[in-house]
Short mmCIF file of C-alpha atoms in Angstrom, two decimals:
data_model
loop_
_atom_site.label_atom_id
_atom_site.label_comp_id
_atom_site.label_asym_id
_atom_site.label_seq_id
_atom_site.Cartn_x
_atom_site.Cartn_y
_atom_site.Cartn_z
CA MET A 1 12.02 -30.70 52.34
CA LEU A 2 10.74 -30.34 48.33
CA GLU A 3 9.03 -33.31 47.16
CA MET A 4 10.33 -35.29 43.88
CA PRO A 5 8.24 -34.50 40.99
CA LYS A 6 5.31 -37.04 40.62
CA PRO A 7 4.77 -39.11 37.39
CA PRO A 8 1.37 -39.13 35.28
CA PRO A 9 -1.02 -41.80 36.19
CA PRO A 10 -1.64 -45.00 34.40
CA ALA A 11 -3.02 -44.79 30.78
CA TRP A 12 -5.29 -47.05 29.89
CA LEU A 13 -5.15 -48.56 26.19
CA GLY A 14 -8.12 -50.21 26.19
CA GLY A 15 -9.41 -54.30 27.69
CA ALA A 16 -7.07 -54.33 30.65
CA GLN A 17 -3.46 -52.69 28.94
CA ARG A 18 -2.07 -49.98 30.58
CA ALA A 19 0.87 -47.37 30.07
CA VAL A 20 2.86 -46.81 33.09
CA PRO A 21 6.01 -44.05 33.27
CA VAL A 22 9.43 -44.59 33.43
CA ASP A 23 12.05 -43.68 35.52
CA VAL A 24 15.34 -43.89 33.22
CA GLU A 25 17.99 -43.49 35.40
CA ARG A 26 21.41 -43.89 32.89
CA LEU A 27 21.45 -43.50 29.21
CA ARG A 28 24.27 -43.85 26.62
CA ALA A 29 24.73 -43.57 23.38
CA GLN A 30 27.21 -43.59 20.49
CA VAL A 31 26.54 -41.13 17.64
CA ARG A 32 28.65 -41.35 14.51
CA PHE A 33 27.95 -39.29 11.31
CA ASP A 34 29.98 -40.54 8.29
CA VAL A 35 30.14 -37.14 6.21
CA ALA A 36 31.00 -38.97 3.10
CA ALA A 37 28.02 -41.25 3.40
CA LYS A 38 25.78 -38.56 4.56
CA ARG A 39 24.27 -41.09 7.11
CA ALA A 40 24.72 -41.00 11.46
CA GLU A 41 23.95 -44.03 13.13
CA VAL A 42 22.76 -43.94 16.82
CA ARG A 43 23.85 -47.04 19.45
CA ALA A 44 21.55 -46.21 22.64
CA SER A 45 21.73 -48.08 25.95
CA MET A 46 18.35 -47.02 28.01
CA GLU A 47 18.46 -48.20 31.90
CA PHE A 48 15.51 -47.65 33.49
CA ARG A 49 12.58 -48.38 36.23
CA VAL A 50 8.96 -48.79 35.79
CA ASP A 51 7.60 -45.68 37.80
CA GLY A 52 4.36 -47.52 38.31
CA PRO A 53 1.74 -50.17 38.76
CA ASP A 54 2.52 -53.36 36.64
CA GLY A 55 1.68 -52.32 33.00
CA LEU A 56 3.51 -51.31 29.64
CA PRO A 57 6.31 -49.03 30.11
CA ALA A 58 6.05 -45.72 28.16
CA PHE A 59 9.04 -43.71 26.71
CA ASP A 60 9.86 -41.57 23.42
CA LEU A 61 11.87 -41.11 20.63
CA ARG A 62 10.88 -39.47 17.49
CA GLN A 63 13.64 -41.80 14.98
CA GLU A 64 12.60 -44.83 13.31
CA VAL A 65 14.15 -47.96 14.72
CA GLY A 66 16.05 -50.02 13.11
CA ARG A 67 16.72 -52.97 16.47
CA ALA A 68 15.67 -53.24 19.64
CA VAL A 69 16.91 -55.49 22.39
CA LEU A 70 15.22 -55.44 25.40
CA ASP A 71 16.93 -56.97 28.63
CA GLY A 72 19.50 -59.10 26.22
CA GLN A 73 16.32 -60.39 24.21
CA ASP A 74 15.50 -59.05 20.89
CA LEU A 75 12.32 -57.38 20.54
CA ALA A 76 10.48 -56.39 17.34
CA VAL A 77 10.04 -52.80 16.20
CA ASP A 78 6.57 -52.54 16.34
CA ALA A 79 6.41 -53.92 19.82
CA LEU A 80 7.48 -50.59 20.70
CA ALA A 81 5.63 -48.79 19.13
CA HIS A 82 3.97 -45.25 19.19
CA ARG A 83 0.31 -44.99 20.72
CA ASP A 84 -2.13 -42.00 21.83
CA LEU A 85 -2.21 -42.10 25.55
CA GLY A 86 -4.85 -39.54 25.79
CA ALA A 87 -3.21 -36.17 25.35
CA GLY A 88 -3.12 -36.41 21.28
CA HIS A 89 -1.59 -38.45 18.49
CA ASP A 90 1.11 -35.36 18.85
CA ALA A 91 1.91 -36.14 22.64
CA ARG A 92 1.88 -40.02 21.91
CA MET A 93 4.52 -42.38 23.33
CA ARG A 94 6.38 -45.37 22.53
CA VAL A 95 4.91 -48.14 24.80
CA LEU A 96 6.76 -51.69 24.83
CA ASP A 97 4.58 -54.27 24.16
CA VAL A 98 5.77 -56.13 27.56
CA VAL A 99 4.27 -56.08 30.84
CA CYS A 100 6.61 -54.98 33.10
CA THR A 101 6.18 -54.91 37.15
CA GLU A 102 6.34 -51.97 39.46
CA GLY A 103 9.89 -51.46 40.41
CA SER A 104 11.49 -53.70 37.81
CA ARG A 105 14.63 -52.53 36.42
CA HIS A 106 15.28 -53.15 32.50
CA ARG A 107 17.58 -52.62 29.94
CA LEU A 108 17.01 -51.68 26.53
CA ASP A 109 19.37 -51.57 23.52
CA LEU A 110 18.32 -50.23 20.49
CA THR A 111 19.98 -49.38 17.33
CA TYR A 112 19.06 -47.40 14.22
CA GLU A 113 20.10 -44.09 11.94
CA LEU A 114 20.07 -40.59 12.97
CA GLY A 115 17.11 -39.05 10.56
CA ALA A 116 14.66 -36.20 10.97
CA PRO A 117 12.82 -36.37 13.97
CA ASP A 118 8.88 -37.08 13.72
CA ALA A 119 7.85 -34.15 15.90
CA THR A 120 6.60 -31.02 14.51
CA GLY A 121 9.11 -28.16 13.56
CA ALA A 122 12.26 -30.48 14.25
CA GLN A 123 15.03 -29.74 12.03
CA PRO A 124 16.94 -32.45 10.03
CA ILE A 125 21.23 -32.73 10.48
CA ALA A 126 22.45 -30.81 8.01
CA TRP A 127 25.25 -32.24 5.52
CA ARG A 128 27.81 -29.57 3.95
CA ASP A 129 28.91 -30.48 0.72
CA GLY A 130 32.50 -30.56 -0.38
CA GLY A 131 34.04 -27.43 -1.83
CA PRO A 132 37.17 -24.96 -1.09
CA ALA A 133 35.89 -25.67 3.00
CA GLY A 134 35.59 -29.48 2.45
CA SER A 135 32.40 -31.33 3.76
CA GLY A 136 31.11 -31.51 7.22
CA VAL A 137 27.67 -31.60 9.48
CA ARG A 138 26.38 -29.30 11.39
CA TRP A 139 23.69 -30.65 14.08
CA ASP A 140 22.16 -29.10 16.84
CA LEU A 141 19.60 -30.61 18.87
CA TRP A 142 17.44 -27.23 19.00
CA MET A 143 14.58 -28.48 21.73
CA SER A 144 11.30 -26.47 21.80
CA ASP A 145 8.33 -26.64 24.34
CA LEU A 146 5.54 -25.68 21.89
CA GLU A 147 5.27 -28.75 20.45
CA PRO A 148 5.23 -32.24 21.80
CA GLY A 149 8.64 -34.50 21.13
CA ARG A 150 10.71 -31.89 20.65
CA TYR A 151 13.26 -32.35 23.70
CA LEU A 152 16.11 -34.83 24.00
CA GLU A 153 13.36 -37.62 22.44
CA MET A 154 14.01 -36.39 19.28
CA TRP A 155 17.29 -37.59 18.97
CA LEU A 156 17.64 -40.56 21.86
CA PRO A 157 15.24 -42.39 24.20
CA VAL A 158 13.95 -41.08 27.11
CA GLY A 159 11.25 -40.48 29.15
CA LEU A 160 9.20 -37.68 30.55
CA CYS A 161 10.58 -33.99 31.14
CA HIS A 162 10.63 -34.31 34.63
CA ASP A 163 12.64 -37.51 35.11
CA SER A 164 16.31 -36.77 35.93
CA LEU A 165 19.18 -39.23 34.15
CA GLU A 166 22.48 -39.79 34.08
CA LEU A 167 23.34 -38.96 30.02
CA ALA A 168 26.31 -39.57 28.58
CA LEU A 169 26.72 -39.63 25.00
CA GLU A 170 30.13 -40.21 22.57
CA VAL A 171 30.23 -38.39 18.86
CA GLU A 172 32.28 -38.59 16.28
CA VAL A 173 32.53 -37.28 12.63
CA THR A 174 34.03 -39.54 9.83
CA GLY A 175 34.54 -39.59 6.48
CA THR A 176 36.19 -36.27 6.11
CA ASP A 177 39.32 -34.17 7.35
CA VAL A 178 37.72 -31.08 8.18
CA GLY A 179 38.00 -30.43 11.75
CA HIS A 180 34.61 -29.67 13.84
CA THR A 181 33.52 -28.22 16.95
CA LEU A 182 31.95 -29.43 19.30
CA LEU A 183 29.66 -27.02 22.57
CA ALA A 184 27.66 -28.55 25.10
CA ASN A 185 26.36 -27.68 28.81
CA GLY A 186 28.26 -30.96 30.15
CA ALA A 187 31.89 -32.28 30.34
CA VAL A 188 33.63 -32.70 27.27
CA GLY A 189 36.59 -34.52 26.40
CA GLU A 190 38.53 -35.06 22.70
CA ARG A 191 38.70 -38.64 22.08
CA GLU A 192 42.09 -39.35 21.02
CA GLY A 193 43.06 -42.33 18.56
CA ALA A 194 39.40 -42.77 16.99
CA GLY A 195 38.10 -41.18 13.75
CA THR A 196 39.75 -39.71 11.03
CA GLY A 197 40.86 -36.28 12.62
CA ALA A 198 37.25 -34.41 11.67
CA GLY A 199 36.80 -34.92 15.74
CA SER A 200 35.45 -37.31 18.56
CA TRP A 201 34.31 -36.54 21.91
CA ALA A 202 33.17 -37.85 25.11
CA VAL A 203 30.44 -35.56 26.69
CA ARG A 204 29.34 -36.50 30.11
CA TYR A 205 26.06 -34.54 31.39
CA PRO A 206 25.30 -33.50 34.82
CA ALA A 207 22.93 -36.04 36.84
CA GLN A 208 20.24 -33.56 37.55
CA TYR A 209 19.92 -32.81 33.99
CA THR A 210 16.70 -34.28 32.22
CA SER A 211 15.45 -34.52 28.98
CA LEU A 212 15.06 -30.35 28.55
CA SER A 213 18.35 -30.05 29.89
CA PRO A 214 21.37 -30.51 27.23
CA LEU A 215 22.72 -28.48 24.62
CA LEU A 216 24.80 -29.93 21.93
CA VAL A 217 25.94 -28.22 18.89
CA LEU A 218 28.09 -29.42 16.05
CA VAL A 219 29.82 -27.62 13.62
CA PRO A 220 32.91 -27.39 11.08
CA SER A 221 35.58 -25.37 13.15
CA ASP A 222 35.32 -22.91 10.48
CA GLU A 223 31.76 -22.48 10.63
CA VAL A 224 31.90 -20.97 14.05
CA GLU A 225 34.27 -17.70 16.38
CA LEU A 226 34.11 -18.53 19.67
CA ARG A 227 34.77 -16.08 22.22
CA ARG A 228 35.47 -16.11 25.94
CA GLY A 229 35.46 -14.00 29.11
CA PRO A 230 35.14 -13.69 33.17
CA ALA A 231 31.74 -13.62 34.39
CA CYS A 232 31.00 -11.00 37.58
CA GLY A 233 30.98 -12.69 40.62
CA THR A 234 31.41 -16.26 41.87
CA LYS A 235 28.88 -18.18 39.78
CA PRO A 236 29.09 -19.19 36.84
CA SER A 237 33.11 -17.95 36.79
CA ARG A 238 33.24 -17.77 32.77
CA VAL A 239 31.15 -16.77 29.60
CA THR A 240 31.83 -18.50 26.38
CA VAL A 241 30.07 -17.25 23.38
CA GLY A 242 29.77 -18.62 19.76
CA ALA A 243 28.61 -17.20 16.78
CA LEU A 244 28.80 -18.25 13.29
CA ALA A 245 31.51 -17.05 11.78
CA GLY A 246 31.14 -14.40 8.98
CA SER A 247 27.96 -13.45 9.76
CA ASP A 248 26.62 -10.31 11.01
CA LEU A 249 26.66 -11.60 14.75
CA ASP A 250 28.48 -9.14 17.01
CA PRO A 251 29.93 -12.19 19.51
CA ASP A 252 31.72 -9.92 21.90
CA ALA A 253 28.76 -7.43 22.35
CA ALA A 254 26.92 -10.86 23.16
CA LEU A 255 29.31 -11.54 25.62
CA ALA A 256 29.55 -8.28 27.28
CA ASP A 257 25.54 -8.29 27.32
CA ALA A 258 25.50 -12.22 28.83
CA THR A 259 27.80 -11.05 31.49
CA ALA A 260 25.56 -7.85 32.55
CA TRP A 261 22.49 -9.81 32.74
CA LEU A 262 24.24 -12.59 34.73
CA SER A 263 25.08 -9.89 37.06
CA TYR A 264 22.25 -8.26 37.33
CA PHE A 265 19.74 -11.57 37.52
CA SER A 266 22.07 -12.53 40.46
CA ALA A 267 21.56 -9.95 42.20
CA ARG A 268 17.87 -9.36 41.67
CA TYR A 269 17.10 -13.47 42.17
CA GLY A 270 19.22 -15.43 43.35
CA THR A 271 22.51 -17.57 43.07
CA TRP A 272 23.58 -19.36 39.79
CA ALA A 273 22.88 -23.05 40.16
CA HIS A 274 24.48 -24.21 36.73
CA GLY A 275 28.35 -25.14 37.69
CA ASP A 276 31.10 -22.47 36.69
CA GLU A 277 30.18 -21.96 32.75
CA LEU A 278 26.99 -19.86 30.87
CA LEU A 279 27.60 -21.39 26.95
CA VAL A 280 25.63 -19.13 24.92
CA LEU A 281 25.30 -20.15 20.88
CA LEU A 282 24.19 -17.09 18.84
CA TRP A 283 22.49 -17.34 15.61
CA PRO A 284 21.27 -14.46 13.16
CA ALA A 285 17.51 -16.48 13.02
CA PRO A 286 14.76 -15.10 14.83
CA ARG A 287 15.00 -17.93 17.65
CA GLY A 288 15.82 -19.04 21.24
CA MET A 289 15.68 -21.47 23.41
CA GLU A 290 16.93 -22.60 27.03
CA TYR A 291 19.01 -25.13 28.47
CA ASP A 292 20.74 -25.73 31.94
CA GLY A 293 22.90 -23.04 32.11
CA ALA A 294 23.23 -22.16 28.14
CA THR A 295 21.14 -21.04 25.44
CA THR A 296 20.68 -20.99 21.72
CA ALA A 297 19.21 -17.62 20.99
CA SER A 298 19.31 -14.84 18.71
CA PRO A 299 20.53 -11.34 19.99
CA ALA A 300 17.08 -10.18 20.12
CA ALA A 301 16.00 -13.33 22.37
CA LEU A 302 18.98 -13.63 24.45
CA GLU A 303 17.91 -11.46 27.83
CA HIS A 304 14.78 -13.91 28.37
CA GLU A 305 17.06 -16.90 27.26
CA ILE A 306 19.42 -16.51 29.63
CA PHE A 307 16.24 -15.74 32.25
CA HIS A 308 15.42 -19.27 32.23
CA SER A 309 18.67 -19.94 33.80
CA TRP A 310 16.98 -18.93 37.00
CA PHE A 311 13.24 -19.62 35.99
CA GLY A 312 12.60 -22.54 33.78
CA ARG A 313 16.17 -23.93 33.91
CA GLY A 314 16.69 -23.43 38.01
CA VAL A 315 13.27 -23.94 38.94
CA LYS A 316 12.14 -26.50 36.28
CA PRO A 317 8.65 -27.37 35.60
CA ALA A 318 7.52 -30.49 37.51
CA SER A 319 5.88 -31.67 33.91
CA ALA A 320 5.31 -30.54 31.25
CA ARG A 321 1.97 -29.29 31.56
CA ASP A 322 4.03 -26.65 34.28
CA GLY A 323 6.15 -25.15 31.30
CA TRP A 324 3.77 -22.17 30.91
CA ILE A 325 5.35 -20.83 33.96
CA ASP A 326 9.01 -19.70 32.97
CA GLU A 327 7.25 -18.04 30.30
CA ALA A 328 5.05 -16.52 31.96
CA MET A 329 7.97 -15.29 34.36
CA ALA A 330 10.59 -14.34 31.14
CA THR A 331 7.84 -12.51 29.39
CA TRP A 332 6.89 -10.04 32.60
CA ALA A 333 9.99 -9.64 33.27
CA THR A 334 12.00 -9.53 30.16
CA SER A 335 9.34 -8.12 27.27
CA SER A 336 9.05 -4.51 25.69
CA ALA A 337 5.95 -3.36 25.29
CA ALA A 338 7.45 -1.33 22.20
CA ALA A 339 7.69 -5.35 20.60
CA GLY A 340 4.36 -5.40 20.88
CA GLY A 341 4.30 -7.37 24.34
CA ILE A 342 2.57 -5.97 27.22
CA GLY A 343 5.99 -4.34 28.98
CA ARG A 344 7.81 -5.66 31.73
CA PHE A 345 7.52 -5.20 35.15
CA SER A 346 3.74 -4.62 34.41
CA THR A 347 1.07 -4.13 37.31
CA GLU A 348 -2.22 -3.77 35.03
CA GLU A 349 -5.18 -4.89 37.20
CA LEU A 350 -7.05 -7.79 36.78
CA GLY A 351 -10.30 -8.75 37.38
CA LEU A 352 -12.53 -12.39 37.22
CA ASP A 353 -14.37 -10.63 34.35
CA GLU A 354 -11.48 -11.49 31.06
CA PRO A 355 -11.77 -14.07 28.98
CA PRO A 356 -10.57 -17.79 30.47
CA VAL A 357 -7.63 -19.20 29.31
CA GLN A 358 -5.63 -22.39 29.20
CA LEU A 359 -2.01 -22.33 30.29
CA CYS A 360 -1.96 -25.48 31.77
CA PRO A 361 -3.25 -28.52 29.71
CA GLU A 362 -5.88 -30.61 31.54
CA HIS A 363 -4.24 -34.00 30.43
CA PRO A 364 -1.47 -35.75 33.10
CA TRP A 365 0.76 -36.86 29.37
CA ALA A 366 0.20 -33.52 27.86
CA ARG A 367 3.88 -32.81 26.55
CA HIS A 368 3.56 -28.38 25.06
CA THR A 369 3.53 -25.56 26.55
CA PRO A 370 0.88 -23.22 24.90
CA ARG A 371 2.17 -20.43 22.84
CA ALA A 372 -0.40 -18.24 25.13
CA ALA A 373 1.97 -18.48 28.09
CA TYR A 374 3.32 -15.65 27.04
CA PRO A 375 0.93 -12.59 26.56
CA ALA A 376 -1.64 -14.36 28.99
CA GLY A 377 1.09 -15.68 31.52
CA ALA A 378 2.39 -12.46 31.44
CA ARG A 379 -0.94 -10.37 31.91
CA LEU A 380 -1.84 -12.56 35.07
CA LEU A 381 1.24 -12.33 36.54
CA GLY A 382 0.73 -8.27 35.93
CA GLY A 383 -2.25 -8.57 37.63
CA VAL A 384 -0.72 -10.36 40.69
CA ALA A 385 2.29 -7.94 40.84
CA ARG A 386 -0.63 -5.30 41.34
CA MET A 387 -2.13 -7.31 44.08
CA ILE A 388 1.27 -7.79 46.11
CA GLY A 389 2.12 -4.01 45.95
CA GLY A 390 3.72 -3.51 42.69
CA ALA A 391 6.68 -4.63 40.45
CA GLY A 392 9.27 -4.64 43.20
CA ALA A 393 7.15 -6.90 45.45
CA MET A 394 6.34 -9.32 42.67
CA ARG A 395 10.19 -9.32 42.06
CA ALA A 396 10.59 -9.97 45.58
CA ALA A 397 8.28 -12.80 45.19
CA LEU A 398 10.07 -14.49 42.33
CA ALA A 399 13.83 -14.19 43.87
CA ASP A 400 12.13 -16.10 46.87
CA TRP A 401 10.25 -18.56 44.62
CA HIS A 402 13.72 -19.33 42.94
CA HIS A 403 15.33 -19.58 46.36
CA ARG A 404 12.47 -22.35 47.62
CA TYR A 405 12.47 -24.74 44.68
CA GLY A 406 15.74 -23.56 42.56
CA GLY A 407 17.30 -26.74 41.61
CA SER A 408 14.27 -28.66 41.82
CA THR A 409 10.53 -28.66 40.44
CA ALA A 410 7.82 -26.95 40.96
CA THR A 411 4.11 -27.39 39.67
CA SER A 412 1.42 -24.41 38.66
CA GLN A 413 -0.39 -25.27 42.09
CA ASP A 414 3.02 -24.75 43.71
CA LEU A 415 3.32 -21.11 42.12
CA CYS A 416 -0.63 -20.06 43.23
CA ALA A 417 0.00 -20.98 47.19
CA HIS A 418 3.29 -19.34 46.58
CA LEU A 419 2.06 -16.06 45.70
CA SER A 420 -1.06 -16.51 47.46
CA SER A 421 1.01 -16.06 50.80
CA TRP A 422 2.40 -13.10 49.07
CA CYS A 423 -0.81 -11.20 48.50
CA GLY A 424 -2.12 -12.02 51.54
CA ARG A 425 -5.13 -13.46 49.49
CA ASP A 426 -6.62 -17.16 47.60
CA LEU A 427 -5.33 -16.57 44.30
CA GLY A 428 -7.28 -19.96 43.53
CA PRO A 429 -10.16 -17.88 41.45
CA TRP A 430 -7.67 -16.18 39.13
CA TRP A 431 -5.58 -19.49 38.62
CA ASP A 432 -9.01 -21.31 37.89
CA ARG A 433 -9.86 -18.67 35.32
CA TYR A 434 -6.42 -18.04 33.76
CA VAL A 435 -4.66 -21.29 34.19
CA TYR A 436 -7.13 -23.77 34.03
CA GLY A 437 -9.38 -22.11 31.74
CA GLU A 438 -12.71 -22.53 33.40
CA GLY A 439 -15.39 -20.24 32.99
#
């Protein structure tokens, strides 16, 4: 039986104060966009349990809080200020200045205007001014694992990325008569009798989702073209591709490619684990991000991002520190030497005499994937493939990895043990040098 992911240890803040992780059990939020006023408001309710010893609960939200209520009592907003827990300023967390006992349950209600998230590389809401097409709003969660604070905490209060939660959103667009389309990798229903006809939806995400799982894109309906088709095999049963209307993007080609990769990855690595649909949002910019059974990607990144439905969002990292694993695997299995990569399915010998690399950040509250995860992580897996007996054996080891951990989480040590068993040798020295950066 697979173990549940372990939260980080308490972080001492000075004196006898310590920040402790939380287990967010339920999150309900209403997000209302007023296009005429170019203003978005959020009311969020986060129910959580203290997932550690007595201490000050730590969570994150990269928005400026207007009002906070804890267990029915008003709380000064400076009592949930960001604090550096030892992993650096960018990885800071909000810490409630209220001592809570181990295992106790609480409800935090927050009200705030939705602005540009206070995180490196985060994108703000985009407002479309009036004109022949009319006014509108564009909102893309636009997550990233390369910078701290770039998962769902950009927009809504959540815990760390290993923490699964019940997530339900209500999204409403007012102040315009222009119809909007909302796309998400959850159950989406239109709410009748709300708003002005621009759009109102209720979105419920699967209970196993964490803060790195949800995709949501909201756009004026005239800005997106949709294509739908059946998938090959039993799961998923359909593929939906959205692309910017009027662009040079080819949603029909993307639909064909996505369907082919689904069939290939299913046959090679195991059963799809994300419900009945693959959702693809195609963008012209050189970007890509994986979600559970979904992706926003440029055409060049599409294969890489769909691969993540098996490794990264099929087998999830047990902490943000373990996020290098899925980027290393995706690079090894999908990269092109012509594009400057090591080449897919590399089997280049790797000794213990190359410069050390740190792929797994040392601090337990670290919250990013080092960019070296792509080239250096793939280089490591290429060396392990050579030890295992070739690319075919390595692909079989990855299929077994997905079979063992699919639908759950895994650590860097778990991968070391797994591949050591396939190699018949202890890979600990390679992990020490090329994962933990020990010289």
